[in-house]
Amino acid sequence: MSDLHLIVEEAIAELRLDNPAKLNALTMPMLEALEAHCARLDRDETIHAVVLTAVGDRAFCAGADINAWSELPPAEFARHWVRDGHRIFDRLARLSKPTIAAINGHAFGGGLELSAACDIRVMAPAATLALPETGVGIIPGWSGTQRLARLLPEPVLKEMALFGRRLTADRALAVGYVAAVAEDPAAVAREIAERTLATSPRATEIAKYMIHGAVGEDRGAMIEALGGGMIAASEDKAEGVSAFREKRKPQFPGR
């Protein structure tokens, strides 16, 4: 059984990290559960928004469990641990629903990268953000030097990745990484999520695709998804499919 749970209540889904004894450190079963939950959420039209939370107040997520990767052979580490984790975080980032991370405690390494895969973030005042990888002889591997480069000013990211400096909640708010600082991030994140109950789910999804296309988050797929939606609603598409099934030459109306 994984330490990452999916709870759905009133059209709002919650993805909850639940291993506070290990500071919610990520294991492969947790990553696999995240990927499976994202696949389910993408296809559930009753869900309007997703909140990513964690149990406990010490850490949102301390990163990848060192016991899960430290003994892996180099090829295995690169081919599976890094690439699989990257793929799964990309899956979260490209979820069709809006996502909010409730950073209730420290978010280090993979935990920070996990929060970066959400659309917006709410952070507890005492929480900090860090990329401590170089202190244990590795580098960020789940988009810490890529997606975070779009979300943080370059000098700030270099402070964290090269010099190990932590980012406080106040500074994270000042540079725009978090949308709010709150004593109860999960409650505020849910309040934000509930605003989607009064908006068009389809319009929200398309707006997210358009923004992702602009900033380069899976730009190719976003452009083709938008184009695909337009053509799927056309009379030309309906005529083309009918002609194919009836084994005749299509007569496209151009609409």
C-alpha positions as a LaTeX table, in Angstrom:
\begin{tabular}{lrrr}
\hline
Residue & $x$ (\AA) & $y$ (\AA) & $z$ (\AA) \\
\hline
Met1 & 0.00 & 0.00 & 0.00 \\
Ser2 & 1.31 & 3.43 & $-0.95$ \\
Asp3 & 1.79 & 6.39 & 1.38 \\
Leu4 & 0.04 & 8.66 & $-1.11$ \\
His5 & $-3.75$ & 8.75 & $-0.99$ \\
Leu6 & $-6.49$ & 10.19 & $-3.17$ \\
Ile7 & $-9.53$ & 11.64 & $-1.40$ \\
Val8 & $-12.43$ & 13.21 & $-3.30$ \\
Glu9 & $-14.97$ & 15.50 & $-1.67$ \\
Glu10 & $-17.50$ & 17.74 & $-3.43$ \\
Ala11 & $-15.71$ & 17.92 & $-6.79$ \\
Ile12 & $-12.34$ & 18.73 & $-5.14$ \\
Ala13 & $-9.71$ & 16.00 & $-5.11$ \\
Glu14 & $-6.93$ & 15.83 & $-2.55$ \\
Leu15 & $-3.64$ & 14.03 & $-3.13$ \\
Arg16 & $-2.19$ & 13.44 & 0.34 \\
Leu17 & 1.38 & 12.41 & 1.19 \\
Asp18 & 1.13 & 10.30 & 4.34 \\
Asn19 & 4.45 & 9.19 & 5.80 \\
Pro20 & 5.25 & 11.90 & 8.38 \\
Ala21 & 7.64 & 9.62 & 10.28 \\
Lys22 & 9.95 & 9.84 & 7.24 \\
Leu23 & 9.06 & 13.48 & 6.51 \\
Asn24 & 6.89 & 12.29 & 3.61 \\
Ala25 & 10.00 & 11.29 & 1.63 \\
Leu26 & 9.12 & 9.95 & $-1.81$ \\
Thr27 & 9.48 & 6.27 & $-2.68$ \\
Met28 & 8.83 & 4.55 & $-6.00$ \\
Pro29 & 5.46 & 3.14 & $-4.78$ \\
Met30 & 4.41 & 6.71 & $-3.94$ \\
Leu31 & 5.48 & 7.93 & $-7.36$ \\
Glu32 & 3.64 & 5.08 & $-9.06$ \\
Ala33 & 0.52 & 5.88 & $-7.03$ \\
Leu34 & 0.80 & 9.54 & $-8.07$ \\
Glu35 & 0.94 & 8.56 & $-11.73$ \\
Ala36 & $-2.09$ & 6.28 & $-11.37$ \\
His37 & $-4.08$ & 8.92 & $-9.50$ \\
Cys38 & $-3.29$ & 11.53 & $-12.16$ \\
Ala39 & $-4.55$ & 9.19 & $-14.88$ \\
Arg40 & $-7.80$ & 8.71 & $-12.96$ \\
Leu41 & $-8.24$ & 12.43 & $-12.26$ \\
Asp42 & $-7.68$ & 13.40 & $-15.88$ \\
Arg43 & $-10.63$ & 11.26 & $-16.93$ \\
Asp44 & $-13.01$ & 12.19 & $-14.11$ \\
Glu45 & $-15.18$ & 15.04 & $-15.37$ \\
Thr46 & $-16.73$ & 15.53 & $-11.93$ \\
Ile47 & $-13.41$ & 16.81 & $-10.50$ \\
His48 & $-12.90$ & 20.58 & $-10.77$ \\
Ala49 & $-9.54$ & 21.02 & $-8.98$ \\
Val50 & $-6.83$ & 19.11 & $-7.13$ \\
Val51 & $-5.09$ & 20.01 & $-3.86$ \\
Leu52 & $-1.74$ & 18.37 & $-3.04$ \\
Thr53 & $-1.21$ & 18.12 & 0.73 \\
Ala54 & 0.88 & 16.25 & 3.28 \\
Val55 & 0.35 & 14.86 & 6.76 \\
Gly56 & 2.26 & 16.49 & 9.61 \\
Asp57 & 3.66 & 19.98 & 10.05 \\
Arg58 & 7.43 & 19.31 & 9.97 \\
Ala59 & 7.71 & 18.61 & 6.27 \\
Phe60 & 5.59 & 18.81 & 3.17 \\
Cys61 & 8.14 & 16.48 & 1.60 \\
Ala62 & 11.82 & 16.03 & 2.39 \\
Gly63 & 12.51 & 14.84 & $-1.15$ \\
Ala64 & 13.33 & 11.39 & $-2.48$ \\
Asp65 & 13.96 & 8.70 & 0.13 \\
Ile66 & 17.74 & 8.26 & 0.10 \\
Asn67 & 17.33 & 4.55 & 0.86 \\
Ala68 & 15.38 & 4.16 & $-2.37$ \\
Trp69 & 18.09 & 5.50 & $-4.68$ \\
Ser70 & 21.49 & 5.57 & $-2.94$ \\
Glu71 & 22.50 & 2.00 & $-3.83$ \\
Leu72 & 21.24 & 2.01 & $-7.41$ \\
Pro73 & 23.85 & 1.38 & $-10.15$ \\
Pro74 & 24.53 & 4.54 & $-12.19$ \\
Ala75 & 22.70 & 3.29 & $-15.28$ \\
Glu76 & 19.67 & 2.27 & $-13.20$ \\
Phe77 & 19.70 & 5.60 & $-11.37$ \\
Ala78 & 19.70 & 7.58 & $-14.62$ \\
Arg79 & 17.50 & 5.32 & $-16.73$ \\
His80 & 14.74 & 4.62 & $-14.23$ \\
Trp81 & 14.91 & 6.64 & $-11.01$ \\
Val82 & 15.52 & 10.01 & $-12.67$ \\
Arg83 & 13.56 & 9.46 & $-15.87$ \\
Asp84 & 10.59 & 7.74 & $-14.22$ \\
Gly85 & 10.34 & 10.44 & $-11.58$ \\
His86 & 10.60 & 13.14 & $-14.23$ \\
Arg87 & 7.85 & 11.50 & $-16.29$ \\
Ile88 & 5.54 & 11.24 & $-13.29$ \\
Phe89 & 6.08 & 14.85 & $-12.22$ \\
Asp90 & 5.41 & 15.90 & $-15.81$ \\
Arg91 & 2.15 & 13.93 & $-15.60$ \\
Leu92 & 1.11 & 15.99 & $-12.58$ \\
Ala93 & 2.20 & 19.26 & $-14.19$ \\
Arg94 & 0.15 & 18.54 & $-17.31$ \\
Leu95 & $-3.00$ & 17.44 & $-15.49$ \\
Ser96 & $-6.04$ & 18.96 & $-17.16$ \\
Lys97 & $-7.39$ & 20.13 & $-13.77$ \\
Pro98 & $-5.97$ & 23.15 & $-11.90$ \\
Thr99 & $-3.69$ & 22.05 & $-9.06$ \\
Ile100 & $-2.69$ & 23.74 & $-5.79$ \\
Ala101 & 0.14 & 22.59 & $-3.51$ \\
Ala102 & $-0.36$ & 23.18 & 0.22 \\
Ile103 & 3.22 & 23.38 & 1.53 \\
Asn104 & 2.62 & 22.77 & 5.23 \\
Gly105 & 6.29 & 22.22 & 6.11 \\
His106 & 9.75 & 22.11 & 4.58 \\
Ala107 & 9.94 & 21.13 & 0.90 \\
Phe108 & 13.39 & 19.94 & $-0.07$ \\
Gly109 & 14.74 & 18.44 & $-3.29$ \\
Gly110 & 12.10 & 16.24 & $-4.85$ \\
Gly111 & 9.53 & 17.76 & $-2.50$ \\
Leu112 & 10.21 & 21.22 & $-3.90$ \\
Glu113 & 10.12 & 19.81 & $-7.43$ \\
Leu114 & 6.78 & 18.16 & $-6.61$ \\
Ser115 & 5.31 & 21.49 & $-5.53$ \\
Ala116 & 6.68 & 23.10 & $-8.70$ \\
Ala117 & 4.62 & 20.65 & $-10.78$ \\
Cys118 & 1.43 & 22.23 & $-9.39$ \\
Asp119 & $-0.15$ & 25.35 & $-10.88$ \\
Ile120 & 0.06 & 27.47 & $-7.73$ \\
Arg121 & 1.28 & 27.04 & $-4.17$ \\
Val122 & 0.30 & 28.08 & $-0.63$ \\
Met123 & 3.00 & 27.93 & 2.04 \\
Ala124 & 3.17 & 27.87 & 5.85 \\
Pro125 & 5.11 & 30.78 & 7.42 \\
Ala126 & 7.73 & 28.52 & 9.05 \\
Ala127 & 8.26 & 26.30 & 6.00 \\
Thr128 & 11.35 & 26.62 & 3.83 \\
Leu129 & 12.31 & 25.50 & 0.34 \\
Ala130 & 15.67 & 24.01 & $-0.59$ \\
Leu131 & 17.64 & 22.09 & $-3.20$ \\
Pro132 & 20.18 & 20.24 & $-1.03$ \\
Glu133 & 21.28 & 17.70 & $-3.64$ \\
Thr134 & 24.84 & 18.93 & $-4.11$ \\
Gly135 & 25.40 & 18.44 & $-0.38$ \\
Val136 & 25.02 & 14.68 & $-0.87$ \\
Gly137 & 26.91 & 14.54 & $-4.16$ \\
Ile138 & 24.04 & 14.57 & $-6.64$ \\
Ile139 & 22.06 & 17.15 & $-8.62$ \\
Pro140 & 18.35 & 17.96 & $-8.92$ \\
Gly141 & 16.80 & 15.33 & $-11.16$ \\
Trp142 & 13.04 & 15.84 & $-11.26$ \\
Ser143 & 12.93 & 19.28 & $-12.97$ \\
Gly144 & 14.74 & 21.28 & $-10.29$ \\
Thr145 & 16.98 & 22.90 & $-12.89$ \\
Gln146 & 14.34 & 23.01 & $-15.61$ \\
Arg147 & 10.76 & 23.72 & $-14.48$ \\
Leu148 & 12.01 & 25.71 & $-11.49$ \\
Ala149 & 14.01 & 27.88 & $-13.88$ \\
Arg150 & 10.70 & 29.12 & $-15.26$ \\
Leu151 & 9.21 & 29.72 & $-11.82$ \\
Leu152 & 12.09 & 31.35 & $-9.93$ \\
Pro153 & 14.48 & 34.17 & $-10.87$ \\
Glu154 & 17.76 & 32.73 & $-12.09$ \\
Pro155 & 19.88 & 34.18 & $-9.23$ \\
Val156 & 17.49 & 32.80 & $-6.62$ \\
Leu157 & 17.55 & 29.34 & $-8.17$ \\
Lys158 & 21.35 & 29.44 & $-8.31$ \\
Glu159 & 21.51 & 30.44 & $-4.64$ \\
Met160 & 19.55 & 27.30 & $-3.83$ \\
Ala161 & 21.06 & 24.79 & $-6.28$ \\
Leu162 & 24.69 & 25.95 & $-6.15$ \\
Phe163 & 25.07 & 27.30 & $-2.63$ \\
Gly164 & 22.41 & 25.40 & $-0.68$ \\
Arg165 & 20.59 & 28.51 & 0.52 \\
Arg166 & 17.03 & 27.97 & 1.75 \\
Leu167 & 14.13 & 30.07 & 0.53 \\
Thr168 & 11.82 & 31.34 & 3.28 \\
Ala169 & 8.07 & 31.66 & 2.89 \\
Asp170 & 8.21 & 35.45 & 2.81 \\
Arg171 & 10.86 & 35.48 & 0.09 \\
Ala172 & 9.03 & 32.77 & $-1.86$ \\
Leu173 & 5.97 & 35.02 & $-1.81$ \\
Ala174 & 8.03 & 38.06 & $-2.83$ \\
Val175 & 9.48 & 36.31 & $-5.90$ \\
Gly176 & 6.08 & 34.91 & $-6.89$ \\
Tyr177 & 6.72 & 31.22 & $-6.25$ \\
Val178 & 3.82 & 30.98 & $-3.80$ \\
Ala179 & 0.41 & 32.63 & $-4.11$ \\
Ala180 & $-0.08$ & 33.02 & $-0.35$ \\
Val181 & 1.52 & 32.42 & 3.02 \\
Ala182 & $-0.93$ & 31.02 & 5.57 \\
Glu183 & $-0.95$ & 29.25 & 8.93 \\
Asp184 & $-3.20$ & 26.57 & 7.44 \\
Pro185 & $-2.05$ & 26.10 & 3.84 \\
Ala186 & $-4.40$ & 23.18 & 3.20 \\
Ala187 & $-7.46$ & 25.22 & 4.20 \\
Val188 & $-6.44$ & 28.16 & 2.04 \\
Ala189 & $-5.58$ & 25.85 & $-0.86$ \\
Arg190 & $-9.03$ & 24.29 & $-0.62$ \\
Glu191 & $-10.68$ & 27.73 & $-0.56$ \\
Ile192 & $-8.84$ & 28.57 & $-3.77$ \\
Ala193 & $-9.78$ & 25.22 & $-5.30$ \\
Glu194 & $-13.45$ & 25.77 & $-4.47$ \\
Arg195 & $-13.49$ & 28.89 & $-6.66$ \\
Thr196 & $-13.38$ & 26.56 & $-9.65$ \\
Leu197 & $-16.84$ & 25.27 & $-8.69$ \\
Ala198 & $-18.23$ & 28.52 & $-10.09$ \\
Thr199 & $-16.17$ & 28.49 & $-13.30$ \\
Ser200 & $-16.41$ & 26.51 & $-16.51$ \\
Pro201 & $-14.31$ & 23.32 & $-16.20$ \\
Arg202 & $-13.75$ & 23.26 & $-19.94$ \\
Ala203 & $-12.75$ & 26.92 & $-20.17$ \\
Thr204 & $-10.38$ & 26.45 & $-17.21$ \\
Glu205 & $-8.78$ & 23.45 & $-18.89$ \\
Ile206 & $-8.29$ & 25.31 & $-22.17$ \\
Ala207 & $-6.85$ & 28.35 & $-20.38$ \\
Lys208 & $-4.32$ & 26.07 & $-18.65$ \\
Tyr209 & $-3.36$ & 24.52 & $-22.00$ \\
Met210 & $-2.87$ & 27.95 & $-23.55$ \\
Ile211 & $-0.66$ & 29.16 & $-20.71$ \\
His212 & 1.38 & 25.96 & $-20.81$ \\
Gly213 & 1.84 & 26.40 & $-24.55$ \\
Ala214 & 3.12 & 29.92 & $-23.96$ \\
Val215 & 5.67 & 28.98 & $-21.29$ \\
Gly216 & 6.85 & 25.77 & $-22.96$ \\
Glu217 & 5.26 & 23.19 & $-20.65$ \\
Asp218 & 4.74 & 20.36 & $-23.16$ \\
Arg219 & 4.14 & 22.98 & $-25.87$ \\
Gly220 & 3.78 & 20.50 & $-28.74$ \\
Ala221 & 1.08 & 18.47 & $-27.03$ \\
Met222 & $-0.75$ & 21.60 & $-25.84$ \\
Ile223 & $-0.89$ & 23.08 & $-29.36$ \\
Glu224 & $-2.10$ & 19.80 & $-30.86$ \\
Ala225 & $-4.67$ & 19.34 & $-28.06$ \\
Leu226 & $-6.12$ & 22.79 & $-28.75$ \\
Gly227 & $-6.13$ & 22.20 & $-32.50$ \\
Gly228 & $-7.59$ & 18.74 & $-32.03$ \\
Gly229 & $-10.45$ & 20.13 & $-29.97$ \\
Met230 & $-11.26$ & 22.70 & $-32.66$ \\
Ile231 & $-11.25$ & 20.19 & $-35.51$ \\
Ala232 & $-13.16$ & 17.55 & $-33.54$ \\
Ala233 & $-16.12$ & 19.95 & $-33.30$ \\
Ser234 & $-16.17$ & 20.69 & $-37.04$ \\
Glu235 & $-18.55$ & 19.47 & $-39.69$ \\
Asp236 & $-15.53$ & 18.53 & $-41.79$ \\
Lys237 & $-14.47$ & 16.01 & $-39.16$ \\
Ala238 & $-17.96$ & 14.53 & $-39.02$ \\
Glu239 & $-18.08$ & 14.25 & $-42.81$ \\
Gly240 & $-14.61$ & 12.74 & $-43.00$ \\
Val241 & $-15.44$ & 10.03 & $-40.47$ \\
Ser242 & $-18.77$ & 9.25 & $-42.15$ \\
Ala243 & $-17.14$ & 9.01 & $-45.57$ \\
Phe244 & $-14.45$ & 6.68 & $-44.25$ \\
Arg245 & $-17.03$ & 4.37 & $-42.65$ \\
Glu246 & $-19.24$ & 4.42 & $-45.77$ \\
Lys247 & $-16.25$ & 3.87 & $-48.09$ \\
Arg248 & $-16.97$ & 6.94 & $-50.20$ \\
Lys249 & $-15.21$ & 10.14 & $-51.18$ \\
Pro250 & $-15.77$ & 12.88 & $-48.56$ \\
Gln251 & $-17.57$ & 16.11 & $-49.46$ \\
Phe252 & $-16.10$ & 18.57 & $-46.96$ \\
Pro253 & $-18.36$ & 21.60 & $-46.27$ \\
Gly254 & $-15.47$ & 23.65 & $-44.89$ \\
Arg255 & $-17.17$ & 24.21 & $-41.55$ \\
\hline
\end{tabular}
